[in-house]
CSV table of C-alpha atoms (C1' of nucleotides) in Angstrom, one decimal:
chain,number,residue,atom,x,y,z
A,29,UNK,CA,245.8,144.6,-151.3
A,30,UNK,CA,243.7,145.8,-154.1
A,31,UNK,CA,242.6,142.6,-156.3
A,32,UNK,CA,243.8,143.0,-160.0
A,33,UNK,CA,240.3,140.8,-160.9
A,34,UNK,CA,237.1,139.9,-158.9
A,35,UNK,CA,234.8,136.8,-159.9
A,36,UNK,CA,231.8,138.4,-160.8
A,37,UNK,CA,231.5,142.2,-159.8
A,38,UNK,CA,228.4,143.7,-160.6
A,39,UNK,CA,228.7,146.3,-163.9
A,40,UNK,CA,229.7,149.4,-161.7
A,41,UNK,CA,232.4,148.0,-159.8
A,42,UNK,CA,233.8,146.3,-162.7
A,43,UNK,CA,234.2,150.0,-164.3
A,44,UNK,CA,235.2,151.3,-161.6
A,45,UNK,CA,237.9,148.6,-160.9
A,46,UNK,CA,238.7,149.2,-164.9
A,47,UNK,CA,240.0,152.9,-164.0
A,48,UNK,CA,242.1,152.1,-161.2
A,49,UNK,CA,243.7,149.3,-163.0
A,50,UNK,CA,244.3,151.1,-166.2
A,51,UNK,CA,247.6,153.4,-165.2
A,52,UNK,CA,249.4,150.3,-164.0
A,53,UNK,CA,249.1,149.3,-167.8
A,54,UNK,CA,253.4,149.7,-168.7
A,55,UNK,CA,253.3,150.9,-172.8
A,56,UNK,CA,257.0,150.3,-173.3
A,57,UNK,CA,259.0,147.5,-174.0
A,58,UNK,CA,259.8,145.3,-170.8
A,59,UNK,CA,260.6,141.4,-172.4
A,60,UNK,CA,262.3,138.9,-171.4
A,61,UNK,CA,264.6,137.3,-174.1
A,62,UNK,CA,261.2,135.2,-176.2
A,63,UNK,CA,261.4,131.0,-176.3
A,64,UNK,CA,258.0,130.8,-176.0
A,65,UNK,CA,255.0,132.9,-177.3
A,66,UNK,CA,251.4,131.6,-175.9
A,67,UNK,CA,248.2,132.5,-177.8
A,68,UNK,CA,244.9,132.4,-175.6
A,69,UNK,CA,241.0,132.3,-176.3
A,70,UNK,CA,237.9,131.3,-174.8
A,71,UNK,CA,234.9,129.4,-176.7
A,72,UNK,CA,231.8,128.7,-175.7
A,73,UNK,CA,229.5,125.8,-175.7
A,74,UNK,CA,226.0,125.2,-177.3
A,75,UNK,CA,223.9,127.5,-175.5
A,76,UNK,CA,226.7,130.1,-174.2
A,77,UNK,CA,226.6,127.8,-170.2
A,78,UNK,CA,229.8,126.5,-170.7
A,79,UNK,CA,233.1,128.6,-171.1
A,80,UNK,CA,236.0,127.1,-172.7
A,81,UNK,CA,239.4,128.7,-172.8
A,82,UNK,CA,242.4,127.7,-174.6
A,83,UNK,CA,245.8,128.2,-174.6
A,84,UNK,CA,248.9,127.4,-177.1
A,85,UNK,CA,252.5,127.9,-176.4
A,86,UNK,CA,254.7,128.0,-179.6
A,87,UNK,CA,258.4,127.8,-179.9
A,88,UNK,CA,260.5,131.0,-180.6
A,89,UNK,CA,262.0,130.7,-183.4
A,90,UNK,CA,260.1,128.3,-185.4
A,91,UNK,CA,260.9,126.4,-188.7
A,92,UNK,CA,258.8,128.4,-191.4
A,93,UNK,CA,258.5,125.8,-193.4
A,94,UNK,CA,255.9,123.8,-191.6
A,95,UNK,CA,254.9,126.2,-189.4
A,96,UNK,CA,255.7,126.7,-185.6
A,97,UNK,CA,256.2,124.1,-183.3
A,98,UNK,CA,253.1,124.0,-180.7
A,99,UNK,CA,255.2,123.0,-177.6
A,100,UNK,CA,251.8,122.9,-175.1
A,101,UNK,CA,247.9,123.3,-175.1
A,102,UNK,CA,245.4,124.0,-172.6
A,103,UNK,CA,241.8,123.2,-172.5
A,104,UNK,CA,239.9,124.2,-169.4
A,105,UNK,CA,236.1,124.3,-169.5
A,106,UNK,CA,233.9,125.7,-166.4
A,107,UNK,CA,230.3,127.3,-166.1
A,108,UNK,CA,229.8,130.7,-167.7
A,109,UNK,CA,229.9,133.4,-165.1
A,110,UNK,CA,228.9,136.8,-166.9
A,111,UNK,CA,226.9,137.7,-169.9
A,112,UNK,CA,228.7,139.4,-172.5
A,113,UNK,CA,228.7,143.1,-172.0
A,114,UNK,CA,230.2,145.6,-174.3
A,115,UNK,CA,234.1,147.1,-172.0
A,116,UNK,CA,233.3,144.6,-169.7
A,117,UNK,CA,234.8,141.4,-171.6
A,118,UNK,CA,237.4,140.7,-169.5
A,119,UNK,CA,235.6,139.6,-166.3
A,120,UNK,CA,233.5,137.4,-168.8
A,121,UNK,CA,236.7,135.6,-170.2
A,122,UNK,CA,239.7,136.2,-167.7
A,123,UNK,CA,238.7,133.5,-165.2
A,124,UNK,CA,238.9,130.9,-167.3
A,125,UNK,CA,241.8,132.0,-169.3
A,126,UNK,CA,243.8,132.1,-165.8
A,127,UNK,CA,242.6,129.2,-165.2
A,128,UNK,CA,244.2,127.2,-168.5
A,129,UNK,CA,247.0,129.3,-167.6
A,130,UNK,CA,247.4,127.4,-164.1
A,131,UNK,CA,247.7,124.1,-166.0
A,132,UNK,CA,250.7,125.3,-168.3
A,133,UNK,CA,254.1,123.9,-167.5
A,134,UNK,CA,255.9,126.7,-169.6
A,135,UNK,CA,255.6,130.4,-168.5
A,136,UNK,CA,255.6,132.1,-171.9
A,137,UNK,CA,257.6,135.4,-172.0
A,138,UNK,CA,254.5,137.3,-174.6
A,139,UNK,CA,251.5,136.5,-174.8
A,140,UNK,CA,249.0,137.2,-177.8
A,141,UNK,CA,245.3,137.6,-176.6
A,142,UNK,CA,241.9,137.6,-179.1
A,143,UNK,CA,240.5,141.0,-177.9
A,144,UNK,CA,241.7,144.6,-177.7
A,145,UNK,CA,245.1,145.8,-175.3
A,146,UNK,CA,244.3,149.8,-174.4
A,147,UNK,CA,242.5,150.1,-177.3
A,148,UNK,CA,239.2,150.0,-174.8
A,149,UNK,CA,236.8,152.8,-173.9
A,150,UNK,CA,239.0,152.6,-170.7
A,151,UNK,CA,242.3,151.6,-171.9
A,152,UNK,CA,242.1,148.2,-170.0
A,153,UNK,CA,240.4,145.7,-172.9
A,154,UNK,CA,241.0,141.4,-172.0
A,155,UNK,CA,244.6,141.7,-173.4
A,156,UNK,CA,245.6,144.7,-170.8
A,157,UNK,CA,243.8,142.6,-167.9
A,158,UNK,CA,245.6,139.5,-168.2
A,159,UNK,CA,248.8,140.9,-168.6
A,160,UNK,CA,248.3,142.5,-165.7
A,161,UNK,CA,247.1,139.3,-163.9
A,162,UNK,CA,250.1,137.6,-165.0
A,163,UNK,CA,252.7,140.0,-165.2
A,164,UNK,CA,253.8,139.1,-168.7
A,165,UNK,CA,253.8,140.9,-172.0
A,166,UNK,CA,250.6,140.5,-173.6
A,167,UNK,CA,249.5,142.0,-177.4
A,168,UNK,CA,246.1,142.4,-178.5
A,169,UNK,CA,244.4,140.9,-181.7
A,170,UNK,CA,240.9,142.1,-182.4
A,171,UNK,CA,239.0,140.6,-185.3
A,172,UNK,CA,236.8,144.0,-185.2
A,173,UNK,CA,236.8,147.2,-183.5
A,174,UNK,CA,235.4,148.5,-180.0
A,175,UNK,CA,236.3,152.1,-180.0
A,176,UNK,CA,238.5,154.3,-181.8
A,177,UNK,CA,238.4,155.6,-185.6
A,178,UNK,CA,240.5,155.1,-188.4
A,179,UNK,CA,241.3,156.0,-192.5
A,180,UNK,CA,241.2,153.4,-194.9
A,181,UNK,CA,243.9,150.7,-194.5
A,182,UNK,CA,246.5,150.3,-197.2
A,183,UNK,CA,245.9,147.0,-199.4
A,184,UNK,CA,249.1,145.3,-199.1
A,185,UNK,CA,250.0,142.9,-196.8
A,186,UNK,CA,251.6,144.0,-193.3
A,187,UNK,CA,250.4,148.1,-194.3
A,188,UNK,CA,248.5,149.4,-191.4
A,189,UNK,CA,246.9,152.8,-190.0
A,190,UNK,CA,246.9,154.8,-186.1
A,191,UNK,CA,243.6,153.1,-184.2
A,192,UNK,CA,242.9,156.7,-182.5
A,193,UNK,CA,240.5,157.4,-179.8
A,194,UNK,CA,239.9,161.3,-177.9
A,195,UNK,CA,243.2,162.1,-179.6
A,196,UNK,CA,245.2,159.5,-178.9
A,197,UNK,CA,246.5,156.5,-180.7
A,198,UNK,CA,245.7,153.2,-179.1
A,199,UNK,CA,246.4,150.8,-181.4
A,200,UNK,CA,246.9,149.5,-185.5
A,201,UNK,CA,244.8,148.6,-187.8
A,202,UNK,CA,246.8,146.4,-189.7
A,203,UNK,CA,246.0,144.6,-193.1
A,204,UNK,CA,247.3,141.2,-192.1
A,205,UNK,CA,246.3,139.4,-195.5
A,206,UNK,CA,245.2,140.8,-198.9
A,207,UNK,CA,241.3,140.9,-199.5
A,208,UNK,CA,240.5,140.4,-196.4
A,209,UNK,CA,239.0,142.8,-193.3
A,210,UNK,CA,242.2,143.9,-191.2
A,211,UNK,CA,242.6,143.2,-187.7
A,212,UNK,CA,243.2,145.2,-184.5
A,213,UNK,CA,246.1,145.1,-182.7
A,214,UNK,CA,247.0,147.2,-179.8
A,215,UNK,CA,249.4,147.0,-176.6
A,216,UNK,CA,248.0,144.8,-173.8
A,217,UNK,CA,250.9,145.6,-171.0
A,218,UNK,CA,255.0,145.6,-170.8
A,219,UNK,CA,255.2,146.2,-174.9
A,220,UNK,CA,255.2,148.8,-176.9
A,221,UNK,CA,252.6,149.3,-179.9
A,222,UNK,CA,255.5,149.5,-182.5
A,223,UNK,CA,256.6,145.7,-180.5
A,224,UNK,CA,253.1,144.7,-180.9
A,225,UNK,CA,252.8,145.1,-184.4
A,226,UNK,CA,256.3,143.9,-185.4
A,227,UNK,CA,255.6,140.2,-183.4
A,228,UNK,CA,252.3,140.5,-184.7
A,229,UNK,CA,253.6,140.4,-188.5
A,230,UNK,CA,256.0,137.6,-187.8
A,231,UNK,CA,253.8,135.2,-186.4
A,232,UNK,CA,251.7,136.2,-189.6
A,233,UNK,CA,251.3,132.8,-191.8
A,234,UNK,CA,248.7,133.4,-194.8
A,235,UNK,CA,246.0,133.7,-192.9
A,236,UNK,CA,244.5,137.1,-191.0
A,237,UNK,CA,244.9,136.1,-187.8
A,238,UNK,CA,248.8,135.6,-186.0
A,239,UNK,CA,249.4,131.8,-185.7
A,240,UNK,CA,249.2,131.9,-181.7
A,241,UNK,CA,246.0,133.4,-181.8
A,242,UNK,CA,244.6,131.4,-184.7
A,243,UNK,CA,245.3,127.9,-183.0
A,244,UNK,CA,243.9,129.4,-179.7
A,245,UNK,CA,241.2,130.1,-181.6
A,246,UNK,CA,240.6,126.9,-182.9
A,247,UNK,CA,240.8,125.0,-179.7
A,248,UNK,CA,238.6,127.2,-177.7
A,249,UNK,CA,235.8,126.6,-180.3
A,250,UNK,CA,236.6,123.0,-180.7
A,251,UNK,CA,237.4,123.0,-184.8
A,252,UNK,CA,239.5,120.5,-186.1
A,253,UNK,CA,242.8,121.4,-187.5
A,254,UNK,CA,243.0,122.3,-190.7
A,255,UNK,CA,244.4,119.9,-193.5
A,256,UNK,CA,247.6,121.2,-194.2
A,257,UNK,CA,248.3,122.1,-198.6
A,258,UNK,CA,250.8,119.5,-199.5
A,259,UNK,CA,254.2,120.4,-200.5
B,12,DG,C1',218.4,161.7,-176.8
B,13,DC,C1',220.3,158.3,-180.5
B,14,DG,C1',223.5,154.9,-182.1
B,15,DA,C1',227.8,151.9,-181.3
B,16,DC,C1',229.3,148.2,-179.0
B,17,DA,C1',236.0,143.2,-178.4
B,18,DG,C1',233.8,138.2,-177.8
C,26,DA,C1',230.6,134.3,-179.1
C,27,DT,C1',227.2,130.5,-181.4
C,28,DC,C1',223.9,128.7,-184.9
C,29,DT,C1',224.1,127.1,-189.7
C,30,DT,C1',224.1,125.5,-195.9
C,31,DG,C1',225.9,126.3,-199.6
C,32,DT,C1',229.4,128.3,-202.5
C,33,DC,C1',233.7,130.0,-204.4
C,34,DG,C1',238.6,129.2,-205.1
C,35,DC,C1',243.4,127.1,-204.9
DNA sequence: GCGACAG
DNA sequence: ATCTTGTCGC
């Protein structure tokens, strides 16, 4: 059977395991009915030797008025294995990530990942992998770009522009909060962009990043939460 | 050949 | 990603 992920394959392989992977990516809608939405990132420690990846399940619907409710976390720490190369992030982070995911009691039916879906050089970024790996919906949310050009994005909140790349679009760049730089979201596997974007905005609080990847976020790089603004 | 380059 | 002080704004 042909292994959706190796440990630590040298750069070539990795490429090469990239383009066989990347046509099982599915770009329409296949979703289970959402309870749960999981949001995953990895930290890392001091010098870069440790790898820390973190995982949030949130509750589907949640009470917009203090938030949603964060019905699990995951922290799973464990030697770095790969340097950080540009198209090559997923064999850096995915071990780990898999790993938190082991530890989870709920199976989450979508899954929002801090990196690019297709919108990679290859079409497979961290989101695509893992989806694959886990056969579950996953969206991408980029703080910045890897490949791909776009025009100016729109000012207002939840506006966004095509993310295209050798004439085809791969993802959104979409203004998630006024003032600030917009985010990248494309299609990791099982969803469609137009999905993507639309879960995207509703997990949107009034920050940039969607609340399942903003919490990841904080518990991979081991920040505090936040004081909440009283009522 | 010269830049660009998720986290 | 991580390191790292102050500063601006609600």
């Amino acid at each position: 059977m042909t292994p959706l992920h190796e440990w630590t394959p040298t750069p070539e392989k990795a490429i090469a395991l990239q383009r066989e992977l990347a046509p099982r990516i599915e770009r329409e809608d296949r979703l289970a009915p959402v309870r749960h939405i999981a949001g995953v990132d990895i930290g890392f420690e001091q010098s870069g030797e440790i790898t820390r990846a973190a995982v949030v399940v949130l509750a589907w619907p949640g009470d917009p008025r203090v938030g949603f409710e964060v019905v699990e976390q995951v922290v799973h720490r464990e030697p770095t294995r790969m340097p950080y190369l540009p198209g090559l992030l997923s064999f850096r982070e995915i071990p780990a990530a898999l790993a938190a995911f082991d530890q989870l009691a709920t199976r989450p039916e979508l899954v929002m990942v801090d990196g690019q879906g297709i919108a990679h050089p290859r079409r497979l970024g961290v989101a695509s992998h893992l989806g694959l790996w886990l056969d579950l919906p996953t969206i991408g949310v980029a703080k910045s770009r890897l490949c791909g050009v776009h025009d100016e994005v729109p000012e207002a909140r939840g506006e966004w522009t095509p993310l295209r790349h050798r004439g085809e679009t791969i993802g959104a760049v979409l203004r998630s909060r006024v003032g600030v730089k917009p985010v990248f979201v494309s299609l990791g596997h099982r969803i469609s962009l137009a999905t993507s974007l639309d879960w995207v905005v509703q997990c949107l609080g009034r920050t940039k990043l969607p609340e399942p990847t903003r919490l990841a976020d904080r518990l991979a790089s081991r920040r505090g939460p936040m004081p909440r603004p009283a009522d």
